[in-house]
Short mmCIF file of C-alpha atoms in Angstrom, two decimals:
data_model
loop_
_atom_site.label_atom_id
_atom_site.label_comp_id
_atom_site.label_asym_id
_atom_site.label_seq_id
_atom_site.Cartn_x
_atom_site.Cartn_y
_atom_site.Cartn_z
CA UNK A 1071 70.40 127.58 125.17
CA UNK A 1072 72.54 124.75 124.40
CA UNK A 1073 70.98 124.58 120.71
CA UNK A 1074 71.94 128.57 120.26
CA UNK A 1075 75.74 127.42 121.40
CA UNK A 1076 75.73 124.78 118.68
CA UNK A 1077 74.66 126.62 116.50
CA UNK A 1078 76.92 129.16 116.71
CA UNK A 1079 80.05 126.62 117.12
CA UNK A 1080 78.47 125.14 113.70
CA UNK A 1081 78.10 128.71 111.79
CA UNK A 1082 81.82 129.27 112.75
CA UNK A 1083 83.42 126.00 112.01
CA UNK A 1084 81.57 126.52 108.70
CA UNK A 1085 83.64 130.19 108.38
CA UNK A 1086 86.60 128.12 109.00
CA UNK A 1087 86.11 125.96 106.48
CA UNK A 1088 85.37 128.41 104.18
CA UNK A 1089 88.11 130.39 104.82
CA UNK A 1090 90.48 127.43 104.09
CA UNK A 1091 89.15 126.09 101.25
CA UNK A 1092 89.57 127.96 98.50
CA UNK A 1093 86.58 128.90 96.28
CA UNK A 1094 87.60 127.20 93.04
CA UNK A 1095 87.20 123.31 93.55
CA UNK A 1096 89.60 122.58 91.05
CA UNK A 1097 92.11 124.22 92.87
CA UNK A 1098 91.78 123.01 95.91
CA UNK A 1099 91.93 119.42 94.79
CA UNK A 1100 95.31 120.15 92.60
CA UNK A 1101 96.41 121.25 95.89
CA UNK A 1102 95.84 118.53 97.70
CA UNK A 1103 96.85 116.06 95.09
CA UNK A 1104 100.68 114.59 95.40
CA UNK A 1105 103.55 116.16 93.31
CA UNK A 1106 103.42 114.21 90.54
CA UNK A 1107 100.30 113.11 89.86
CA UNK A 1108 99.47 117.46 90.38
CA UNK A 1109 102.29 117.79 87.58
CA UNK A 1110 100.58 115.18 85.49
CA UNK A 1111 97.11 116.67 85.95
CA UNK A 1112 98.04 120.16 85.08
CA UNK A 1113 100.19 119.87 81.94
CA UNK A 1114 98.66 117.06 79.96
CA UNK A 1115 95.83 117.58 77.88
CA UNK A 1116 92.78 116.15 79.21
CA UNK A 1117 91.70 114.31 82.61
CA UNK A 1118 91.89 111.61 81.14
CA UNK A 1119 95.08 111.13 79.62
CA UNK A 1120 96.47 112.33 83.05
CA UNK A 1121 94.55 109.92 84.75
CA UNK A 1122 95.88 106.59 82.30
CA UNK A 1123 99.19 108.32 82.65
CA UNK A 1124 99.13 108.19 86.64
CA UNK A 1125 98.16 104.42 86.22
CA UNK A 1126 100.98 103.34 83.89
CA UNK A 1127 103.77 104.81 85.79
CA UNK A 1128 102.26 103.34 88.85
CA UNK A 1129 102.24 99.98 87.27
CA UNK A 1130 105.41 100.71 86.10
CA UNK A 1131 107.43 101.27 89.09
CA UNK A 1132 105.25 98.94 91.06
CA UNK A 1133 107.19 95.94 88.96
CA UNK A 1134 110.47 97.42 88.54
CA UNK A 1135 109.60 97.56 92.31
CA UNK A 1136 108.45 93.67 91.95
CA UNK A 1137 111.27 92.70 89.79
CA UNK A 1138 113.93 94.07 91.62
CA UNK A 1139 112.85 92.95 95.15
CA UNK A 1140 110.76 89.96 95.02
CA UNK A 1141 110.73 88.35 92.07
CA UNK A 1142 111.69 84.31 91.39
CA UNK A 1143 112.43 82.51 88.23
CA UNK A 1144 109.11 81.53 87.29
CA UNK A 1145 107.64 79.72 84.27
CA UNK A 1146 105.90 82.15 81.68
CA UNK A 1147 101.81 81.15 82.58
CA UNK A 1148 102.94 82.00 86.77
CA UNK A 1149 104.31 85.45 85.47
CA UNK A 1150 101.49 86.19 83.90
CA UNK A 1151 99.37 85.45 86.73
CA UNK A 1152 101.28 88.00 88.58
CA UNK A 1153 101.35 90.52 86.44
CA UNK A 1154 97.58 90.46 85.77
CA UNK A 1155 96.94 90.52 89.46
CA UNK A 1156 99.79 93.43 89.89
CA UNK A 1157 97.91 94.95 87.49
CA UNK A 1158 94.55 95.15 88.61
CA UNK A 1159 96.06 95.96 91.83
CA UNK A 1160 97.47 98.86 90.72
CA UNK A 1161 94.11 100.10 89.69
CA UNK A 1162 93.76 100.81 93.13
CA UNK A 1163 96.96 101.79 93.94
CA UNK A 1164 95.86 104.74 90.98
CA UNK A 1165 93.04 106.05 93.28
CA UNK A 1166 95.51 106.60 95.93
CA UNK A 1167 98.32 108.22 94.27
CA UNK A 1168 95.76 110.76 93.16
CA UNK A 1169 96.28 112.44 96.89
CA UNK A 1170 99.29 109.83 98.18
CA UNK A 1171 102.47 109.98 97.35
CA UNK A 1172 102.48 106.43 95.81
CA UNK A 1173 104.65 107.90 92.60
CA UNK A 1174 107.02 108.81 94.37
CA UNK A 1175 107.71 106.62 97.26
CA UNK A 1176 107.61 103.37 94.69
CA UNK A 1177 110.45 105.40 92.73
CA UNK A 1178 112.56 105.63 96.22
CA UNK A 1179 111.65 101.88 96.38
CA UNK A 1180 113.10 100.89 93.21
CA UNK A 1181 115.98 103.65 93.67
CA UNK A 1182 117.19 101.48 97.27
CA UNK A 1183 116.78 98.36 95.36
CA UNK A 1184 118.51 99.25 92.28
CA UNK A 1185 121.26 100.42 95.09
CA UNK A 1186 121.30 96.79 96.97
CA UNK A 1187 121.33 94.62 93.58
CA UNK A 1188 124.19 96.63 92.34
CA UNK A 1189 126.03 96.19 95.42
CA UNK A 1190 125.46 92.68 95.51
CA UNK A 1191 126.36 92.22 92.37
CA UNK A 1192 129.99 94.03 92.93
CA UNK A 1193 129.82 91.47 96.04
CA UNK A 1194 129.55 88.44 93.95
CA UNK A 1195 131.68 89.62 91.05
CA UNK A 1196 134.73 90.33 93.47
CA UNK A 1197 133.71 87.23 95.42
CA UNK A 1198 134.15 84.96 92.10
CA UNK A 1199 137.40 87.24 91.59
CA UNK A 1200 139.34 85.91 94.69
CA UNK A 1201 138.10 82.19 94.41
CA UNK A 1202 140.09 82.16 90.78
#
């Protein structure tokens, strides 16, 4: 009796699932994947390209993220060093954006960064302004 329930509980959750997913895999990944990375995939040429795109512009913004936030005046050999490590963290950062909305939030990032430097800046510059 109970194995008749299950089994019936298991041939409709599998209805459900098939009714959701839609029969063309392709599609239902580019639908799952994040805005970007789902423009990227469907208007470059190949997989590929898409895919070494996806990682450069989240290397990209990940140190204009770095840069603007956390960076120090470091000697050239530490910099690398952190950009080789930033890099090959971003490799994983890569498999998340496919379905994450990594893109994107490291662009908000660098835009409330780019916000705070500039107002700092205006800070200082009127600072220096009443001091002469």
């Amino acid at each position: 009796m109970m194995l008749n329930i299950m089994a019936v509980f298991g041939s409709y959750f599998n209805l459900v699932l098939l009714a959701t997913v839609s029969t063309n895999e392709s599609d239902y990944v580019f639908n799952r994947m994040s805005g970007i990375t789902r423009y990227l995939y469907e208007n470059l040429p190949s997989y590929q390209i898409a895919g070494y795109a996806t990682f450069v512009l989240v290397f990209l913004m990940s140190a204009i993220v770095y840069k603007l936030g956390f960076a120090k005046k470091l000697s050239f050999g530490r910099n690398v060093i952190i950009y080789t490590f930033l890099f090959i963290g971003c490799m994983v950062l890569t498999f998340l954006a496919l379905f994450l909305p990594m893109i994107e939030g490291l662009i908000v990032a660098a835009l409330i960064l780019i916000i705070y430097k500039s107002r700092l800046w205006r800070e200082k510059r009127e600072e220096a302004k009443q001091l002469s």
